[in-house]
């Protein structure tokens, strides 16, 4: 038999290797930004169009390249950063494999302009699918500008595999955050489709975090600092009361490189134990410095997992350091685990001077008594004790104003949830079991409804309808509410603005971090608007990133989840009846929007059997 093994031509080998390095536009962003940092840039501009599908450009003011280096930089295994295997154990640069540019050039149209300080003119190179199509001398500023167009133009399967522009943009933004957070000594600009979405001046870590995540972050941060022989830890954790339902801001950096480490993450979570609810996630920005030879970052070009020599020690140090910070900064445990919007200070009180309320607490009141671990919201029955908490306030300020706020939001909520036709028509009687189930009789036996899931189903269908037919009823706020969002949150609000308007939200402008809300859906209690929107945005970010369901469905789900009555809520008999009636008016009454069973019927036969 003839010999059959051939060496692959270079451009094919490059394309295959590119698959490893470049998975999506965000990978290109990461490689180009890291190269700019390695080149000593003090100012880096990132410019993208259409989620990076049309254009990704990085402009830096770093060292630039000579004509020869510019050409060489696109060769595989061409790097200026290491020269022997030994160097791998003492890396001071982000890159070292010499593969990124070769890979990117194999699968895109690349345009590079670069000049060093020593040269008066620079080099302009164009490469398409690994082929140099032109090389010219050019007048260009010191530094390098690389633009990458039409990513995956020659690999249609990969191109089709890209997610929506929004999703790709979100990945790029994540990558941008990771790089920008750890280099506060570099100025960054990020332009998307022509508008600047980040402008990050040089500053300290704390300022960088605040510039990226919004000014409300500033008073949430607690500094962390520890220096031992093994590791130097610095950075910030977020106060426990700002732990989120979604894994939002969690960042580890080791030797100035973003890393993922489930093990060290666990150390952080362990330090927060008892301070946050188990289904919430603490925010952190932690910078670790270890001896470069004690860390192996060489596992895979795009993986962010690392291996530390002495992980157990790191774990222990990290956990105790964070515990110490939490203690030192007097971050007290949060008692109100399941944050109930109705327990918030009513809006009209927010701006008033501090009056120390006379607190009378019902010592026997234990919110966890009702049902083991469910941590429901105790909306109805807790109202009384809550009013007592504000007793001092009531006398000093206009008493009526306060009580009207409470009554209004209560009655509105009840009104829109449960009033309507049909209550009297339903003759069967109902009762509530363990503040969790509503029980009623039907022809064939006994009906047991899970109140929370059933209400989620009812609200889900209601909101889904409103979003699509735009018929949500809005209640105008007497005093517009000012909410502050960070850039990503604002981007989400803009993205879902139309749907939010359809269900009754009214925003007066979405251009700044502070957004004025002038109207909300009827069923959102005024005091809970901020919380509902925050959760909505978090849910949306989490759910949308997998891109599998529609925006309307996503939103309807998030709203129903956040507004439905909970396990632990007491329902009066009218509400119980409405729940039964409305559930069976739904298109899919048997499942919650999260695919959980909403009700069951215990048949007469089953009951009879018990008496045999
Ligand atoms: P690596 O970063 O692993 O060395 P790359 O393919 O990313 O490999 O880059 C190859 C080489 O090109 C780098 O080692 C560096 O010398 C040069 N280079 C790339 N980008 C820049 C830049 N923005 N400024 C100066 N030199 C650069
Ligand atoms: Mg590189």
XYZ file of C-alpha atoms and ligand atoms in Angstrom:
640
model
C 0.000 0.000 0.000
C 1.215 3.482 -0.841
C 2.134 5.933 1.932
C -0.828 8.021 2.888
C 0.342 10.394 5.608
C 0.830 14.028 4.516
C 1.836 17.140 6.400
C -1.033 19.616 6.494
C -0.367 22.864 4.673
C 0.341 25.753 7.063
C -2.894 27.607 6.505
C -4.920 24.496 7.274
C -2.902 23.807 10.413
C -3.418 27.423 11.419
C -7.155 27.189 10.922
C -7.356 24.097 13.051
C -5.260 25.641 15.783
C -7.339 28.800 15.590
C -10.315 26.816 16.782
C -8.504 26.353 20.066
C -7.612 29.970 20.609
C -10.570 31.760 19.068
C -13.942 30.503 20.141
C -15.872 33.705 19.744
C -15.286 37.440 19.299
C -14.551 37.803 23.005
C -11.489 35.549 22.621
C -10.043 37.972 20.073
C -10.722 40.872 22.407
C -8.869 39.120 25.188
C -5.811 38.278 23.080
C -5.503 41.726 21.548
C -5.935 43.533 24.847
C -3.398 41.292 26.527
C -0.898 41.942 23.761
C -1.388 45.672 24.242
C -0.733 45.328 27.966
C 2.365 43.213 27.338
C 3.548 45.971 24.996
C 3.493 48.409 27.907
C 0.504 50.486 26.787
C -0.812 53.198 29.106
C -3.992 53.758 27.127
C -5.988 51.079 25.335
C -9.033 51.543 23.129
C -11.388 48.735 22.294
C -13.769 49.294 19.412
C -16.386 46.733 18.426
C -19.266 46.578 15.994
C -22.178 44.154 16.064
C -20.951 42.176 19.023
C -17.548 41.823 17.373
C -18.964 39.967 14.385
C -18.209 42.851 12.032
C -15.276 44.522 13.741
C -12.977 44.211 16.716
C -10.248 46.785 16.959
C -7.695 47.413 19.676
C -5.556 50.540 19.607
C -2.654 50.900 22.014
C 0.159 53.329 22.712
C 2.638 50.597 23.594
C 6.023 49.698 22.177
C 4.882 49.044 18.607
C 6.768 46.710 16.266
C 9.502 47.014 13.695
C 8.707 46.042 10.119
C 10.263 42.581 10.551
C 8.563 41.956 13.874
C 5.249 43.021 12.447
C 5.493 40.315 9.799
C 6.887 37.752 12.196
C 4.191 38.348 14.777
C 1.727 36.482 12.563
C 3.853 33.356 12.354
C 2.913 30.435 14.565
C 5.095 30.118 17.679
C 6.508 33.559 17.094
C 6.833 35.364 20.385
C 9.094 37.932 21.938
C 8.063 36.914 25.422
C 9.900 33.703 26.197
C 12.960 32.104 24.697
C 13.370 28.916 26.701
C 11.171 26.441 28.531
C 12.657 27.708 31.770
C 11.006 31.093 31.203
C 7.630 29.412 31.538
C 8.156 29.194 35.259
C 8.742 32.857 35.688
C 6.201 34.544 33.472
C 5.714 38.243 33.747
C 3.656 38.596 30.568
C 0.141 37.541 29.629
C 1.124 35.962 26.332
C 3.911 33.508 25.731
C 2.643 30.951 23.233
C 3.021 33.075 20.142
C -0.177 31.665 18.683
C -2.814 34.317 19.036
C -2.060 36.533 16.073
C -1.348 33.564 13.787
C -4.654 32.018 14.788
C -6.691 35.186 14.402
C -5.145 35.935 11.008
C -6.095 32.443 9.824
C -9.795 33.015 10.245
C -10.406 36.721 9.720
C -9.419 39.837 7.813
C -6.704 41.530 9.834
C -5.344 45.027 9.426
C -2.347 46.080 11.516
C -0.703 49.477 11.779
C 2.272 49.748 14.051
C 5.261 51.974 14.778
C 8.060 51.938 17.336
C 9.538 55.030 18.955
C 12.788 54.471 17.090
C 11.164 54.600 13.653
C 9.684 57.644 12.011
C 7.302 55.701 9.866
C 5.351 52.615 10.637
C 4.184 49.427 8.942
C 0.735 48.714 7.555
C -0.048 45.037 7.013
C -3.185 43.393 5.670
C -3.712 39.689 6.080
C -6.681 37.582 5.019
C -6.917 33.951 5.994
C -3.174 33.742 6.782
C -2.159 35.384 3.470
C -0.420 38.727 3.483
C -2.361 40.769 0.926
C -0.492 44.028 1.323
C 2.356 45.650 3.190
C 3.002 49.376 3.092
C 4.862 52.078 4.871
C 2.513 54.341 6.780
C 2.513 57.424 8.960
C 0.940 56.283 12.194
C 1.180 57.140 15.907
C 3.568 55.209 18.108
C 1.989 51.972 19.213
C -0.183 49.425 17.493
C -3.671 49.286 16.085
C -5.044 45.923 15.031
C -8.472 45.510 13.544
C -10.096 42.165 12.984
C -12.983 42.026 10.551
C -15.342 39.297 9.410
C -14.369 36.751 11.988
C -14.743 33.131 10.807
C -15.355 34.338 7.233
C -13.796 31.102 5.964
C -15.362 28.758 8.515
C -19.120 29.154 7.983
C -19.940 26.513 10.583
C -18.219 28.567 13.246
C -19.744 31.780 12.059
C -23.237 30.326 12.203
C -22.511 29.043 15.650
C -22.134 32.584 17.011
C -24.876 33.739 19.351
C -26.929 36.904 19.016
C -25.120 40.225 18.894
C -26.286 40.993 22.435
C -24.930 37.755 23.811
C -21.585 38.144 22.041
C -21.370 41.719 23.271
C -21.947 40.505 26.784
C -19.080 38.042 26.480
C -16.866 40.824 25.173
C -17.903 43.060 28.041
C -17.069 40.304 30.524
C -13.636 39.951 28.977
C -13.149 43.710 29.014
C -14.031 43.825 32.721
C -11.574 41.086 33.533
C -8.721 42.878 31.837
C -9.632 46.388 32.951
C -10.217 45.479 36.595
C -6.720 44.207 37.123
C -5.005 47.110 35.341
C -6.276 50.301 36.968
C -2.964 51.901 36.010
C -3.980 51.770 32.355
C -6.619 53.995 30.795
C -9.305 52.097 28.882
C -11.987 53.121 26.423
C -14.630 50.834 25.010
C -16.763 51.840 22.042
C -19.666 49.781 20.821
C -21.258 50.647 17.487
C -19.840 54.135 17.694
C -20.806 55.059 21.220
C -18.470 55.003 24.156
C -19.736 52.611 26.790
C -16.745 52.693 29.125
C -14.258 55.437 29.795
C -11.954 54.311 32.562
C -9.358 56.811 33.760
C -6.217 55.747 35.576
C -6.854 55.260 39.295
C -6.765 52.762 42.110
C -8.516 49.391 42.190
C -11.458 50.748 44.093
C -12.043 53.551 41.601
C -11.748 51.133 38.725
C -14.403 48.875 40.240
C -16.697 51.833 40.808
C -16.125 53.170 37.297
C -17.079 49.832 35.856
C -19.941 48.778 38.091
C -21.447 52.114 39.001
C -21.229 54.528 41.878
C -23.591 52.545 44.064
C -20.804 49.986 44.355
C -18.654 52.376 46.362
C -20.294 51.933 49.730
C -20.749 48.214 49.236
C -17.048 47.403 49.183
C -15.118 46.163 52.180
C -11.339 46.105 51.752
C -9.385 42.889 52.166
C -5.667 42.825 52.777
C -3.227 40.227 54.015
C 0.381 39.426 53.378
C 1.945 36.067 54.194
C 4.924 34.177 52.890
C 2.790 32.194 50.505
C 0.472 34.836 49.162
C -0.391 38.479 49.220
C -4.123 39.078 49.142
C -5.710 42.425 48.381
C -8.961 43.707 46.967
C -12.540 43.937 48.107
C -15.524 41.908 49.076
C -19.083 43.165 48.887
C -21.032 43.554 52.098
C -23.205 40.519 52.783
C -26.466 42.410 52.419
C -25.631 42.980 48.775
C -25.196 39.308 47.981
C -27.082 38.556 44.807
C -29.350 35.864 43.548
C -27.188 35.648 40.473
C -23.480 35.133 40.456
C -22.710 38.675 39.556
C -19.432 40.249 40.452
C -17.019 37.507 41.396
C -13.445 38.007 40.324
C -10.214 36.292 41.221
C -6.933 37.459 39.808
C -3.646 35.694 40.354
C -0.525 37.625 39.437
C -2.603 40.093 37.450
C -4.381 37.457 35.448
C -8.077 36.658 35.696
C -8.513 33.113 36.947
C -11.310 30.742 37.833
C -10.907 28.598 40.872
C -13.927 26.750 42.238
C -11.812 25.744 45.216
C -10.840 29.273 46.224
C -14.353 30.457 45.453
C -15.481 27.983 48.046
C -13.110 29.553 50.561
C -14.779 32.921 50.026
C -18.254 31.490 50.312
C -17.208 29.685 53.486
C -16.105 32.987 55.006
C -19.570 34.405 54.345
C -21.268 31.447 55.948
C -24.094 32.468 58.211
C -24.079 35.998 56.815
C -25.837 35.352 53.557
C -28.625 33.074 52.494
C -27.506 29.868 50.854
C -28.984 30.674 47.456
C -27.298 34.056 47.195
C -23.790 34.798 46.030
C -21.282 37.159 47.590
C -19.518 39.679 45.359
C -15.734 39.852 45.426
C -12.745 41.325 43.657
C -9.677 39.554 44.962
C -6.131 39.978 43.799
C -3.660 37.285 44.758
C 0.067 37.543 44.332
C 2.063 34.359 44.534
C 5.539 33.319 43.489
C 5.232 32.810 39.704
C 6.959 29.442 40.000
C 4.235 28.201 42.355
C 1.473 28.597 39.812
C 0.799 26.714 36.596
C -1.233 28.677 34.121
C -0.082 26.615 31.224
C -2.903 24.124 31.087
C -4.781 25.405 28.060
C -4.593 28.538 25.924
C -8.101 29.727 26.619
C -8.833 28.137 29.941
C -8.746 30.326 32.982
C -8.278 27.476 35.423
C -4.931 27.471 37.194
C -3.046 25.175 39.489
C -1.450 26.455 42.662
C 1.239 24.493 44.463
C -0.250 24.873 47.873
C -3.966 25.234 47.435
C -4.907 24.125 50.927
C -2.877 26.843 52.553
C -4.272 29.410 50.146
C -7.773 28.274 51.010
C -7.212 28.695 54.722
C -5.536 32.079 54.365
C -8.228 33.393 52.098
C -11.058 32.279 54.289
C -9.640 33.715 57.479
C -8.602 36.960 55.786
C -12.106 37.541 54.535
C -13.672 36.594 57.835
C -11.351 39.051 59.472
C -12.376 41.840 57.084
C -16.049 41.116 57.602
C -15.511 41.296 61.341
C -13.227 44.302 61.324
C -15.559 46.384 59.263
C -18.342 45.440 61.538
C -20.458 43.920 58.889
C -23.247 42.572 60.990
C -25.281 39.556 59.988
C -28.378 40.308 58.007
C -31.465 39.074 59.730
C -33.878 39.767 56.960
C -32.716 36.976 54.734
C -35.458 36.918 52.240
C -35.629 40.557 51.481
C -39.262 41.545 51.544
C -39.936 44.673 49.529
C -42.734 45.599 51.898
C -40.280 45.833 54.728
C -38.304 48.544 52.990
C -38.486 52.041 54.318
C -41.358 53.625 52.475
C -40.090 55.896 49.770
C -41.383 59.066 51.323
C -39.152 58.429 54.300
C -35.923 57.915 52.475
C -34.879 61.538 52.335
C -35.988 62.545 55.786
C -33.593 63.176 58.616
C -32.543 60.341 60.831
C -34.834 59.893 63.772
C -34.014 56.989 65.992
C -37.155 54.924 66.063
C -38.420 53.489 69.278
C -38.145 49.843 68.512
C -40.592 47.420 69.966
C -39.881 43.972 68.733
C -42.113 40.996 69.205
C -39.548 38.704 70.779
C -41.624 35.635 70.075
C -41.865 36.345 66.385
C -39.764 33.849 64.502
C -40.035 34.079 60.754
C -38.516 30.631 60.325
C -40.995 28.881 62.486
C -43.665 28.373 59.945
C -42.002 25.974 57.613
C -38.530 24.521 57.845
C -36.085 26.413 55.685
C -38.491 27.785 53.149
C -37.667 31.355 54.139
C -40.790 32.695 52.531
C -41.805 36.289 52.637
C -44.040 37.097 55.496
C -45.882 39.822 53.838
C -49.320 39.712 55.353
C -48.727 38.616 58.872
C -45.566 40.646 59.375
C -47.171 43.958 58.592
C -48.168 44.523 62.149
C -44.736 44.074 63.701
C -43.233 46.165 60.982
C -45.447 49.124 61.731
C -44.320 48.896 65.315
C -40.733 49.218 64.215
C -41.441 52.650 62.864
C -43.384 53.832 65.831
C -40.902 56.609 66.635
C -41.075 57.942 63.142
C -44.789 58.152 63.042
C -44.949 60.721 65.784
C -42.189 62.931 64.562
C -43.414 63.120 61.020
C -46.726 63.357 59.380
C -48.428 60.304 60.677
C -51.124 60.116 58.076
C -48.736 60.211 55.214
C -47.080 57.128 56.529
C -50.136 55.099 57.208
C -51.596 55.929 53.860
C -48.498 54.586 52.145
C -48.864 51.284 53.899
C -52.518 50.877 53.327
C -52.310 51.951 49.765
C -49.704 49.463 48.738
C -51.427 46.676 50.619
C -54.840 47.275 49.203
C -53.542 47.818 45.729
C -51.733 44.593 45.791
C -54.716 42.697 47.045
C -56.992 44.577 44.735
C -55.203 43.806 41.537
C -54.313 40.317 42.499
C -57.588 39.092 43.689
C -60.466 41.359 42.953
C -62.540 40.756 39.905
C -65.488 38.796 38.806
C -66.199 35.252 39.659
C -65.437 35.154 43.331
C -68.972 34.603 44.442
C -69.642 32.161 41.665
C -67.220 29.651 43.056
C -69.131 27.842 45.699
C -66.634 25.347 46.958
C -64.949 26.390 50.148
C -61.219 26.535 50.497
C -58.696 26.579 53.285
C -54.989 27.074 53.564
C -52.684 24.335 54.703
C -49.389 25.270 56.369
C -49.432 28.631 54.565
C -48.212 26.680 51.581
C -51.176 24.970 49.992
C -54.708 25.974 49.180
C -57.097 23.071 49.538
C -60.503 22.786 47.932
C -62.941 20.141 46.764
C -63.647 19.179 43.199
C -66.000 16.603 41.739
C -63.479 13.831 41.727
C -61.907 14.444 45.104
C -59.691 16.862 46.968
C -57.711 19.551 45.199
C -54.388 20.658 46.692
C -52.759 23.698 45.107
C -49.218 24.871 45.717
C -49.931 28.556 46.258
C -46.586 29.936 45.163
C -46.274 27.897 41.977
C -49.901 28.406 41.063
C -49.600 32.134 41.418
C -46.407 32.073 39.354
C -48.330 30.354 36.586
C -51.173 32.872 36.759
C -48.833 35.847 36.697
C -46.652 34.324 34.009
C -49.554 34.007 31.589
C -50.843 37.429 32.508
C -47.499 39.124 31.893
C -46.750 37.143 28.781
C -50.065 38.334 27.399
C -49.397 41.930 28.364
C -45.920 41.981 26.892
C -47.146 40.706 23.564
C -50.388 42.664 23.285
C -49.117 45.734 25.134
C -52.019 46.175 27.438
C -50.409 46.400 30.858
C -52.036 48.853 33.200
C -49.715 51.366 34.726
C -50.074 53.207 38.007
C -48.508 56.631 37.923
C -46.205 57.419 40.771
C -46.967 60.595 42.632
C -43.281 61.078 43.287
C -41.111 59.695 40.523
C -38.624 57.238 41.906
C -34.925 57.653 41.165
C -33.035 54.420 40.788
C -29.376 54.070 40.035
C -28.154 51.391 37.689
C -24.664 50.527 36.572
C -23.800 50.334 32.894
C -24.634 46.690 32.360
C -27.888 47.008 34.232
C -28.748 50.046 32.212
C -27.947 48.161 29.032
C -30.348 45.437 30.094
C -33.069 47.940 30.934
C -32.643 49.442 27.467
C -32.738 46.031 25.885
C -36.013 45.115 27.554
C -37.416 48.609 27.633
C -40.227 47.965 25.221
C -41.450 44.919 27.103
C -41.214 46.767 30.400
C -43.308 49.562 28.933
C -45.863 47.075 27.696
C -46.463 45.759 31.161
C -46.761 49.201 32.707
C -43.316 50.525 33.607
C -42.697 54.125 32.601
C -39.148 55.503 32.580
C -38.520 59.120 31.805
C -35.017 58.704 30.399
C -32.483 55.950 30.131
C -29.408 57.945 29.386
C -27.733 58.263 32.757
C -26.930 55.973 35.649
C -29.858 57.460 37.498
C -33.158 56.514 35.985
C -36.460 58.088 36.905
C -39.385 55.729 37.152
C -42.692 57.505 36.807
C -45.047 54.569 36.439
C -45.132 50.912 37.411
C -47.427 47.937 36.763
C -50.464 47.953 39.031
C -49.347 44.993 41.055
C -45.870 46.175 41.941
C -45.963 47.745 45.401
C -44.353 51.167 45.387
C -41.899 50.332 48.113
C -40.655 47.315 46.226
C -40.010 48.791 42.803
C -36.252 48.958 43.188
C -36.010 45.405 44.414
C -38.288 44.042 41.755
C -36.323 45.744 38.992
C -32.979 44.657 40.438
C -34.065 41.067 40.585
C -35.627 41.267 37.193
C -32.392 42.494 35.680
C -30.350 39.841 37.469
C -32.714 37.076 36.400
C -32.731 38.381 32.903
C -28.944 38.548 32.645
C -28.665 35.032 33.899
C -31.390 33.547 31.773
C -30.646 35.390 28.623
C -27.035 34.397 28.483
C -27.977 30.935 27.353
C -30.013 32.585 24.630
C -32.522 29.771 24.434
C -35.806 31.471 25.247
C -37.504 34.593 24.050
C -37.200 37.924 25.775
C -40.929 38.058 26.536
C -40.898 34.650 28.145
C -37.776 35.419 30.103
C -39.287 38.602 31.471
C -42.630 37.077 32.263
C -40.840 34.335 34.157
C -38.713 36.745 36.131
C -41.700 38.917 36.983
C -43.857 36.021 38.058
C -41.073 34.657 40.200
C -40.572 37.954 41.941
C -44.179 38.948 42.410
C -45.998 35.726 43.198
C -47.255 35.067 46.702
C -44.803 32.947 48.587
C -44.909 29.943 50.775
C -45.543 31.424 54.196
C -47.920 34.119 53.004
C -51.321 34.067 54.618
C -54.125 34.292 52.071
C -57.604 35.360 53.041
C -60.482 33.252 51.778
C -61.257 35.586 48.906
C -57.668 35.353 47.702
C -57.742 31.585 48.002
C -60.805 31.395 45.784
C -59.284 33.729 43.239
C -56.186 31.598 43.151
C -58.219 28.494 42.380
C -60.323 30.209 39.739
C -57.472 32.017 38.049
C -55.285 28.961 37.976
C -57.855 26.977 36.079
C -58.402 29.839 33.686
C -54.766 29.420 32.614
C -53.705 27.708 29.429
C -51.344 25.384 31.225
C -52.587 25.214 34.778
C -50.726 22.090 35.793
C -47.168 23.392 35.636
C -45.468 26.494 36.988
C -43.413 28.520 34.486
C -40.439 26.664 35.953
C -41.945 23.283 35.098
C -42.965 22.347 38.606
C -46.313 20.755 39.431
C -48.826 23.321 40.627
C -51.601 21.123 41.954
C -52.650 17.588 42.613
C -56.006 15.901 43.089
C -56.392 13.232 45.705
C -59.176 11.079 44.304
C -62.212 9.903 46.217
C -61.021 6.366 45.612
C -57.733 7.122 47.359
C -59.525 8.647 50.272
C -61.946 5.722 50.473
C -59.040 3.306 50.525
C -57.742 4.868 53.731
C -60.930 3.827 55.449
C -60.959 0.238 54.285
P 2.278 36.052 22.394
O 1.516 37.191 22.967
O 1.945 34.754 23.025
O 3.732 36.307 22.315
P 0.888 36.734 19.968
O 0.570 35.958 18.764
O -0.248 37.276 20.748
O 1.796 35.836 20.900
O 1.851 37.912 19.565
C 3.071 37.621 18.914
C 4.093 38.697 19.150
O 3.704 39.896 18.479
C 4.243 39.094 20.585
O 5.163 38.263 21.266
C 4.730 40.533 20.485
O 6.137 40.558 20.323
C 4.103 41.023 19.200
N 2.904 41.840 19.451
C 1.628 41.435 19.374
N 0.776 42.436 19.657
C 1.528 43.516 19.929
C 1.245 44.877 20.279
N -0.028 45.301 20.451
N 2.283 45.703 20.479
C 3.549 45.283 20.320
N 3.872 44.030 19.989
C 2.898 43.138 19.782
Mg -0.514 37.404 22.876
